[in-house]
């Protein structure tokens, strides 16, 4: 199936060609004709499936050429990184048109954004908070919007943006086409859908809960004290090109990043305590190959288009099962394969159990050859990972003490 059969405008097909896409991905095949026909669409495909182009291509096709009054398209994104990335996709795909694309997000000055908004544009990509600021200052008007995209809606909910999103949607004309993308549909998103959308068609690619299908994932049980050594040994032994290491907190990300640098890895650190410049530099350096390890907290987990990550390592088990799916979605993007490793200490076992329930199957537990493991309840006498269900007992809050249950 080729892009030319989908009904996209000629200059947009040229843009697709210039990007080097040869065939539409499954979500593009399903969503593009629906969006072209004017239908509201809910997409529940995982990130990494080509979902940005799935909405950008038909919308750009329908816009045609630059119009004086705009923006006609508003795309809301939960984070600045995502907003910047989606803007780049719109620009790339529309490069053979005269359409104008701009992005607004917080953490940087207003000047240049205000200038762009004043100059007139067709497509505006924005994070909710900064867009509301511009609206209050009279710099952004939404009364010409014909196409509204609510991307990563579940993440917007997690980040507490839903009230902002609603305030923005109220200012967009009712006669519009709305697309919403969300990996999961919790009740608050379901009610947003009811309120903001008009008889939407659902496009679901694969099971909503299953992580990107090409990713192989395994768990390395390890005592907390040995985690950093195991991480180092993993990096020494595995055949990787680029890896994202996810940590629970900013502090831990800084600590692990510094630790890996001491051991001669080229490391970038990405979390919300860093300035916008530092964050952009980290991402750019990682994309360019200046850094081969990116240590990040969950803000980086969603949707970031860091292409060709060969491995994801969860230094900490995510406490929300959804985050596991999103984190490991960083590898295996658009049909390439990747590996996802999760370090699990005793206290993490219940989170792993939650994740396994969420994704609907168990994750294989393995040990790293040649690593000097401390004796632990995580392993059997012969050093094999102890099947989780056979570990009996209770743990104190730090997870250190193992107290067998009396039978
Ligand atoms: P997304 O899910 O939108 O974040 O896209 C993930 C990655 O897949 C991005 O790097 C896109 O440039 C790429 N991509 C999107 N559509 C295609 C396609 N049809 N063929 C190959 N790569 C694609």
Short mmCIF file of C-alpha atoms and ligand atoms in Angstrom, two decimals:
data_model
loop_
_atom_site.label_atom_id
_atom_site.label_comp_id
_atom_site.label_asym_id
_atom_site.label_seq_id
_atom_site.Cartn_x
_atom_site.Cartn_y
_atom_site.Cartn_z
CA UNK A 1 0.00 0.00 0.00
CA UNK A 2 1.49 3.33 -1.02
CA UNK A 3 0.95 6.84 0.29
CA UNK A 4 -0.29 7.90 -3.13
CA UNK A 5 -3.48 5.84 -2.78
CA UNK A 6 -4.67 7.55 0.40
CA UNK A 7 -5.99 10.76 -1.16
CA UNK A 8 -3.34 13.11 0.21
CA UNK A 9 -2.51 16.35 -1.62
CA UNK A 10 0.42 16.20 -4.06
CA UNK A 11 2.81 18.57 -2.21
CA UNK A 12 2.20 16.63 1.00
CA UNK A 13 3.05 13.34 -0.72
CA UNK A 14 6.25 15.02 -1.85
CA UNK A 15 6.94 15.90 1.78
CA UNK A 16 6.41 12.26 2.75
CA UNK A 17 8.84 11.19 0.07
CA UNK A 18 11.44 13.67 1.26
CA UNK A 19 11.13 12.20 4.76
CA UNK A 20 11.96 8.82 3.31
CA UNK A 21 8.73 7.09 4.35
CA UNK A 22 7.96 4.39 1.82
CA UNK A 23 4.76 2.88 3.20
CA UNK A 24 2.11 4.10 5.62
CA UNK A 25 2.16 2.52 9.08
CA UNK A 26 -1.05 0.76 10.26
CA UNK A 27 -2.37 3.80 12.13
CA UNK A 28 -1.68 6.01 9.11
CA UNK A 29 -3.56 3.59 6.86
CA UNK A 30 -6.59 3.68 9.10
CA UNK A 31 -6.61 7.29 10.33
CA UNK A 32 -5.66 9.24 7.20
CA UNK A 33 -8.78 8.40 5.13
CA UNK A 34 -11.05 9.04 8.14
CA UNK A 35 -9.52 12.43 8.90
CA UNK A 36 -9.58 13.36 5.22
CA UNK A 37 -13.30 12.57 5.16
CA UNK A 38 -13.95 15.02 7.99
CA UNK A 39 -14.55 12.47 10.72
CA UNK A 40 -13.59 13.08 14.37
CA UNK A 41 -11.05 10.41 15.30
CA UNK A 42 -9.84 8.87 18.55
CA UNK A 43 -6.50 7.14 18.07
CA UNK A 44 -5.20 4.76 20.67
CA UNK A 45 -2.02 3.64 18.97
CA UNK A 46 1.22 3.59 20.91
CA UNK A 47 3.69 6.32 20.40
CA UNK A 48 6.33 5.26 17.92
CA UNK A 49 3.71 3.96 15.51
CA UNK A 50 3.81 7.00 13.25
CA UNK A 51 0.88 8.70 14.92
CA UNK A 52 2.09 12.27 14.37
CA UNK A 53 2.09 11.84 10.61
CA UNK A 54 -1.26 10.04 10.89
CA UNK A 55 -2.88 13.34 11.85
CA UNK A 56 -0.43 15.83 10.32
CA UNK A 57 -0.66 14.46 6.78
CA UNK A 58 -4.45 14.62 6.27
CA UNK A 59 -4.76 17.94 8.08
CA UNK A 60 -2.00 19.55 6.01
CA UNK A 61 -3.62 18.15 2.88
CA UNK A 62 -6.91 19.77 3.77
CA UNK A 63 -5.34 23.14 4.57
CA UNK A 64 -3.95 23.56 1.07
CA UNK A 65 -2.19 26.92 1.01
CA UNK A 66 -1.44 29.66 3.55
CA UNK A 67 -4.43 31.77 4.58
CA UNK A 68 -4.18 35.25 6.05
CA UNK A 69 -6.42 34.52 9.03
CA UNK A 70 -5.35 31.72 11.34
CA UNK A 71 -4.37 29.54 12.99
CA UNK A 72 -6.67 26.98 11.39
CA UNK A 73 -5.02 24.08 13.18
CA UNK A 74 -4.36 23.84 16.92
CA UNK A 75 -2.40 20.90 18.31
CA UNK A 76 -2.09 20.63 22.11
CA UNK A 77 0.83 18.71 23.57
CA UNK A 78 1.64 17.95 27.23
CA UNK A 79 5.35 18.83 27.20
CA UNK A 80 7.57 21.32 25.45
CA UNK A 81 9.76 18.58 24.02
CA UNK A 82 6.78 16.91 22.41
CA UNK A 83 5.45 20.24 21.18
CA UNK A 84 8.80 21.04 19.56
CA UNK A 85 8.95 17.61 17.99
CA UNK A 86 5.44 17.73 16.57
CA UNK A 87 6.07 21.21 15.18
CA UNK A 88 9.15 19.84 13.41
CA UNK A 89 7.07 17.04 11.89
CA UNK A 90 4.47 19.52 10.61
CA UNK A 91 7.23 21.70 9.15
CA UNK A 92 9.02 18.78 7.53
CA UNK A 93 5.88 17.34 6.00
CA UNK A 94 4.66 20.73 4.71
CA UNK A 95 7.97 21.84 3.26
CA UNK A 96 6.60 21.86 -0.29
CA UNK A 97 3.75 24.21 0.66
CA UNK A 98 3.68 27.81 1.87
CA UNK A 99 1.88 26.85 5.07
CA UNK A 100 3.19 28.48 8.23
CA UNK A 101 3.78 26.44 11.37
CA UNK A 102 4.71 27.72 14.83
CA UNK A 103 5.09 26.38 18.34
CA UNK A 104 4.56 27.99 21.74
CA UNK A 105 5.60 26.51 25.07
CA UNK A 106 6.74 27.70 28.48
CA UNK A 107 10.23 28.06 29.88
CA UNK A 108 11.38 30.50 27.21
CA UNK A 109 10.70 34.21 26.52
CA UNK A 110 7.47 35.48 24.97
CA UNK A 111 9.01 37.83 22.39
CA UNK A 112 9.69 35.54 19.48
CA UNK A 113 6.53 33.49 20.04
CA UNK A 114 4.41 36.65 20.10
CA UNK A 115 6.04 37.86 16.86
CA UNK A 116 5.26 34.56 15.17
CA UNK A 117 1.67 34.62 16.36
CA UNK A 118 1.27 38.21 15.07
CA UNK A 119 2.78 37.41 11.68
CA UNK A 120 0.00 34.93 11.03
CA UNK A 121 0.19 31.18 10.85
CA UNK A 122 -1.75 28.16 9.76
CA UNK A 123 -0.69 25.54 12.27
CA UNK A 124 -0.09 26.24 15.96
CA UNK A 125 1.39 23.57 18.21
CA UNK A 126 1.24 24.49 21.90
CA UNK A 127 1.44 23.39 25.49
CA UNK A 128 -1.72 24.41 27.36
CA UNK A 129 -0.27 26.78 29.98
CA UNK A 130 1.70 28.96 27.60
CA UNK A 131 -1.12 29.06 25.09
CA UNK A 132 -3.49 30.37 27.78
CA UNK A 133 -0.91 33.03 28.66
CA UNK A 134 -0.76 34.16 25.04
CA UNK A 135 -4.56 34.17 24.86
CA UNK A 136 -4.77 36.34 27.97
CA UNK A 137 -2.25 38.75 26.50
CA UNK A 138 -4.32 38.96 23.37
CA UNK A 139 -1.57 37.48 21.23
CA UNK A 140 -3.31 34.21 20.33
CA UNK A 141 -6.84 33.93 18.96
CA UNK A 142 -8.52 30.62 18.35
CA UNK A 143 -11.67 31.75 16.53
CA UNK A 144 -10.41 30.52 13.15
CA UNK A 145 -9.46 27.03 14.29
CA UNK A 146 -11.00 24.33 12.10
CA UNK A 147 -8.89 21.37 13.21
CA UNK A 148 -8.15 20.60 16.85
CA UNK A 149 -5.75 17.83 17.90
CA UNK A 150 -5.50 16.76 21.55
CA UNK A 151 -2.35 14.66 21.55
CA UNK A 152 -1.22 12.44 24.43
CA UNK A 153 -4.47 13.21 26.25
CA UNK A 154 -3.79 10.75 29.06
CA UNK A 155 -0.47 12.42 29.80
CA UNK A 156 -2.18 15.82 29.87
CA UNK A 157 -4.52 14.36 32.45
CA UNK A 158 -1.63 12.94 34.49
CA UNK A 159 0.08 16.30 34.46
CA UNK A 160 -3.02 18.11 35.68
CA UNK A 161 -3.62 19.99 32.41
CA UNK A 162 -7.19 18.88 31.87
CA UNK A 163 -8.79 22.10 33.24
CA UNK A 164 -6.48 24.16 31.00
CA UNK A 165 -7.31 21.98 28.02
CA UNK A 166 -11.02 22.48 28.65
CA UNK A 167 -10.62 26.25 28.87
CA UNK A 168 -8.82 26.22 25.56
CA UNK A 169 -11.34 23.95 23.85
CA UNK A 170 -14.13 26.30 24.96
CA UNK A 171 -12.50 29.05 22.90
CA UNK A 172 -12.28 26.98 19.73
CA UNK A 173 -15.29 27.20 17.36
CA UNK A 174 -17.75 24.32 17.76
CA UNK A 175 -17.78 23.72 14.03
CA UNK A 176 -14.46 21.98 13.84
CA UNK A 177 -12.90 18.57 13.38
CA UNK A 178 -11.34 17.09 16.51
CA UNK A 179 -8.79 14.30 16.84
CA UNK A 180 -7.70 12.90 20.18
CA UNK A 181 -4.80 10.55 20.81
CA UNK A 182 -4.35 8.68 24.03
CA UNK A 183 -2.63 5.40 24.85
CA UNK A 184 -5.21 4.77 27.58
CA UNK A 185 -8.74 6.08 28.07
CA UNK A 186 -9.35 6.67 31.78
CA UNK A 187 -12.81 8.00 32.80
CA UNK A 188 -11.77 11.68 32.70
CA UNK A 189 -10.63 11.30 29.11
CA UNK A 190 -13.84 9.47 28.25
CA UNK A 191 -15.83 12.45 29.51
CA UNK A 192 -13.57 14.88 27.64
CA UNK A 193 -14.28 12.86 24.51
CA UNK A 194 -18.01 13.05 25.08
CA UNK A 195 -17.86 16.78 25.64
CA UNK A 196 -15.37 17.84 23.00
CA UNK A 197 -15.96 15.42 20.13
CA UNK A 198 -18.64 14.74 17.59
CA UNK A 199 -19.43 11.04 17.02
CA UNK A 200 -15.79 10.07 16.90
CA UNK A 201 -14.54 6.98 15.13
CA UNK A 202 -12.05 4.91 17.15
CA UNK A 203 -8.84 3.77 15.51
CA UNK A 204 -7.14 1.24 17.71
CA UNK A 205 -3.90 -0.33 16.62
CA UNK A 206 -3.01 -3.45 18.54
CA UNK A 207 -4.11 -3.87 22.10
CA UNK A 208 -4.19 -0.59 23.94
CA UNK A 209 -2.18 -1.99 26.75
CA UNK A 210 0.52 -3.96 25.07
CA UNK A 211 3.90 -2.30 24.76
CA UNK A 212 5.37 -1.74 21.32
CA UNK A 213 5.38 -5.16 19.77
CA UNK A 214 8.92 -5.34 18.51
CA UNK A 215 10.41 -4.71 21.95
CA UNK A 216 11.95 -7.64 23.79
CA UNK A 217 11.77 -7.04 27.49
CA UNK A 218 13.34 -8.75 30.47
CA UNK A 219 13.80 -8.13 34.18
CA UNK A 220 17.10 -8.25 36.02
CA UNK A 221 16.44 -8.92 39.71
CA UNK A 222 19.12 -7.21 41.82
CA UNK A 223 19.54 -5.89 45.34
CA UNK A 224 19.24 -2.12 45.58
CA UNK A 225 22.90 -1.63 46.59
CA UNK A 226 24.10 -3.43 43.47
CA UNK A 227 21.94 -1.60 40.95
CA UNK A 228 24.54 0.87 39.73
CA UNK A 229 27.18 -1.85 39.34
CA UNK A 230 24.75 -4.01 37.44
CA UNK A 231 23.87 -1.08 35.18
CA UNK A 232 27.53 -0.59 34.43
CA UNK A 233 28.05 -4.30 33.71
CA UNK A 234 25.00 -4.33 31.46
CA UNK A 235 26.39 -1.41 29.47
CA UNK A 236 29.73 -3.23 29.25
CA UNK A 237 28.27 -6.49 28.07
CA UNK A 238 25.37 -5.68 25.84
CA UNK A 239 25.55 -4.76 22.23
CA UNK A 240 23.97 -1.32 22.21
CA UNK A 241 24.08 1.85 20.18
CA UNK A 242 22.10 4.26 22.25
CA UNK A 243 20.28 3.80 25.49
CA UNK A 244 17.86 5.70 27.68
CA UNK A 245 18.14 5.01 31.41
CA UNK A 246 14.99 5.91 33.33
CA UNK A 247 15.15 6.93 36.98
CA UNK A 248 12.40 7.62 39.46
CA UNK A 249 13.53 11.07 40.61
CA UNK A 250 15.56 14.01 39.34
CA UNK A 251 18.04 13.44 42.12
CA UNK A 252 18.57 9.83 41.11
CA UNK A 253 18.91 10.82 37.45
CA UNK A 254 21.67 13.28 38.39
CA UNK A 255 23.40 10.69 40.55
CA UNK A 256 23.32 7.93 37.94
CA UNK A 257 24.33 10.33 35.18
CA UNK A 258 27.37 11.45 37.16
CA UNK A 259 28.23 7.87 38.04
CA UNK A 260 28.16 6.79 34.39
CA UNK A 261 30.23 9.79 33.33
CA UNK A 262 32.87 8.76 35.85
CA UNK A 263 32.95 5.44 34.06
CA UNK A 264 33.61 7.03 30.69
CA UNK A 265 30.15 7.07 29.18
CA UNK A 266 29.00 10.08 27.17
CA UNK A 267 25.89 10.95 29.18
CA UNK A 268 23.13 13.52 28.79
CA UNK A 269 20.69 14.12 31.63
CA UNK A 270 17.09 15.14 31.03
CA UNK A 271 14.66 16.16 33.73
CA UNK A 272 12.42 19.03 34.68
CA UNK A 273 14.87 20.78 37.02
CA UNK A 274 17.13 21.56 34.12
CA UNK A 275 16.75 24.76 32.14
CA UNK A 276 15.08 24.68 28.77
CA UNK A 277 18.49 25.18 27.14
CA UNK A 278 20.01 22.29 29.02
CA UNK A 279 17.09 20.07 28.09
CA UNK A 280 17.30 21.00 24.43
CA UNK A 281 21.05 20.51 24.45
CA UNK A 282 20.68 17.08 26.08
CA UNK A 283 18.12 15.96 23.49
CA UNK A 284 19.99 17.39 20.54
CA UNK A 285 23.28 15.86 21.69
CA UNK A 286 21.60 12.52 22.12
CA UNK A 287 20.01 12.68 18.67
CA UNK A 288 23.30 13.76 17.08
CA UNK A 289 25.20 10.96 18.79
CA UNK A 290 27.31 13.30 20.93
CA UNK A 291 25.90 11.43 23.92
CA UNK A 292 25.11 7.76 23.76
CA UNK A 293 23.39 7.44 27.10
CA UNK A 294 20.42 9.59 28.06
CA UNK A 295 19.49 9.46 31.74
CA UNK A 296 15.96 10.71 32.20
CA UNK A 297 12.96 10.93 34.47
CA UNK A 298 9.48 10.21 33.14
CA UNK A 299 9.00 13.60 31.52
CA UNK A 300 11.12 12.23 28.72
CA UNK A 301 9.15 9.02 28.50
CA UNK A 302 6.19 10.17 26.53
CA UNK A 303 6.29 10.42 22.82
CA UNK A 304 9.77 11.88 22.53
CA UNK A 305 11.00 11.10 19.09
CA UNK A 306 14.47 9.94 19.83
CA UNK A 307 14.95 7.69 16.85
CA UNK A 308 16.91 4.47 16.88
CA UNK A 309 17.25 3.94 20.59
CA UNK A 310 18.55 0.43 20.79
CA UNK A 311 17.87 -0.04 24.49
CA UNK A 312 15.78 1.25 27.33
CA UNK A 313 16.89 0.47 30.86
CA UNK A 314 14.51 1.06 33.72
CA UNK A 315 16.96 1.75 36.50
CA UNK A 316 13.87 2.12 38.66
CA UNK A 317 10.66 0.20 38.12
CA UNK A 318 7.95 2.73 37.29
CA UNK A 319 5.25 2.91 39.95
CA UNK A 320 2.48 3.42 37.35
CA UNK A 321 2.12 0.50 34.93
CA UNK A 322 1.22 2.93 32.10
CA UNK A 323 4.64 4.52 32.46
CA UNK A 324 6.27 1.19 31.81
CA UNK A 325 4.49 0.92 28.50
CA UNK A 326 5.39 4.48 27.59
CA UNK A 327 8.99 4.16 28.66
CA UNK A 328 9.71 1.08 26.68
CA UNK A 329 7.87 2.57 23.72
CA UNK A 330 11.08 4.56 23.18
CA UNK A 331 12.62 1.56 21.51
CA UNK A 332 10.92 -0.32 18.75
CA UNK A 333 9.70 2.91 17.17
CA UNK A 334 8.12 2.62 13.75
CA UNK A 335 8.91 -1.05 13.37
CA UNK A 336 12.56 -1.24 14.40
CA UNK A 337 13.47 -3.61 17.20
CA UNK A 338 14.84 -2.82 20.61
CA UNK A 339 15.40 -4.24 24.06
CA UNK A 340 14.01 -3.03 27.35
CA UNK A 341 15.66 -4.05 30.61
CA UNK A 342 14.21 -3.42 34.03
CA UNK A 343 16.23 -3.62 37.23
CA UNK A 344 14.03 -4.98 40.00
CA UNK A 345 14.92 -4.96 43.68
CA UNK A 346 12.86 -6.57 46.41
CA UNK A 347 10.71 -3.50 47.05
CA UNK A 348 9.81 -3.26 43.35
CA UNK A 349 8.21 -6.66 43.08
CA UNK A 350 4.69 -5.46 43.68
CA UNK A 351 5.10 -2.81 40.97
CA UNK A 352 6.34 -5.47 38.60
CA UNK A 353 3.29 -7.57 39.46
CA UNK A 354 1.09 -4.55 38.64
CA UNK A 355 2.86 -4.06 35.33
CA UNK A 356 2.47 -7.72 34.44
CA UNK A 357 -1.23 -7.54 35.22
CA UNK A 358 -1.52 -4.38 33.14
CA UNK A 359 0.19 -5.73 30.05
CA UNK A 360 -1.41 -9.13 30.49
CA UNK A 361 1.65 -11.35 30.67
CA UNK A 362 4.68 -12.09 32.78
CA UNK A 363 8.04 -10.58 32.00
CA UNK A 364 10.95 -12.98 31.88
CA UNK A 365 13.50 -12.67 34.69
CA UNK A 366 17.16 -13.23 33.86
CA UNK A 367 20.59 -12.91 35.45
CA UNK A 368 23.66 -11.31 33.91
CA UNK A 369 26.44 -13.80 33.27
CA UNK A 370 29.57 -13.22 35.29
CA UNK A 371 28.08 -10.55 37.57
CA UNK A 372 28.96 -11.06 41.24
CA UNK A 373 25.47 -11.08 42.69
CA UNK A 374 25.03 -10.81 46.43
CA UNK A 375 23.00 -13.60 47.97
CA UNK A 376 19.41 -12.46 48.09
CA UNK A 377 15.81 -13.59 48.44
CA UNK A 378 15.50 -12.62 44.80
CA UNK A 379 17.45 -15.72 43.80
CA UNK A 380 17.24 -19.45 44.48
CA UNK A 381 20.14 -21.41 46.01
CA UNK A 382 21.41 -22.15 42.53
CA UNK A 383 21.43 -18.45 41.65
CA UNK A 384 18.39 -18.44 39.35
CA UNK A 385 15.77 -15.70 39.68
CA UNK A 386 13.22 -16.92 42.18
CA UNK A 387 9.77 -17.00 40.61
CA UNK A 388 7.87 -14.09 42.13
CA UNK A 389 4.93 -16.12 43.30
CA UNK A 390 7.19 -18.35 45.40
CA UNK A 391 8.57 -15.46 47.43
CA UNK A 392 6.57 -15.39 50.62
CA UNK A 393 6.80 -12.79 53.31
CA UNK A 394 6.44 -9.17 54.10
CA UNK A 395 8.83 -6.31 53.64
CA UNK A 396 9.39 -3.17 55.58
CA UNK A 397 8.89 0.11 53.75
CA UNK A 398 12.40 0.35 52.40
CA UNK A 399 12.00 -3.17 51.12
CA UNK A 400 15.17 -4.36 52.77
CA UNK A 401 13.95 -6.75 55.43
CA UNK A 402 12.51 -10.04 54.47
CA UNK A 403 10.39 -11.69 57.14
CA UNK A 404 9.05 -15.12 56.20
CA UNK A 405 5.38 -15.47 56.92
CA UNK A 406 4.53 -18.03 59.59
CA UNK A 407 2.72 -20.97 58.09
P1 LIG B 1 5.52 8.96 16.03
O1 LIG B 1 4.76 7.74 16.47
O2 LIG B 1 4.67 9.95 15.35
O3 LIG B 1 6.30 9.57 17.18
O4 LIG B 1 6.61 8.51 14.93
C1 LIG B 1 7.69 7.68 15.24
C2 LIG B 1 8.78 7.74 14.17
O5 LIG B 1 8.37 7.06 12.99
C3 LIG B 1 9.19 9.13 13.72
O6 LIG B 1 10.59 9.17 13.68
C4 LIG B 1 8.62 9.27 12.34
O7 LIG B 1 9.42 10.14 11.54
C5 LIG B 1 8.66 7.85 11.83
N1 LIG B 1 7.61 7.53 10.83
C6 LIG B 1 6.34 7.98 10.80
N2 LIG B 1 5.67 7.45 9.75
C7 LIG B 1 6.52 6.64 9.11
C8 LIG B 1 6.42 5.81 7.95
N3 LIG B 1 5.28 5.70 7.25
N4 LIG B 1 7.51 5.10 7.58
C9 LIG B 1 8.65 5.19 8.29
N5 LIG B 1 8.82 5.97 9.39
C10 LIG B 1 7.76 6.68 9.80
#
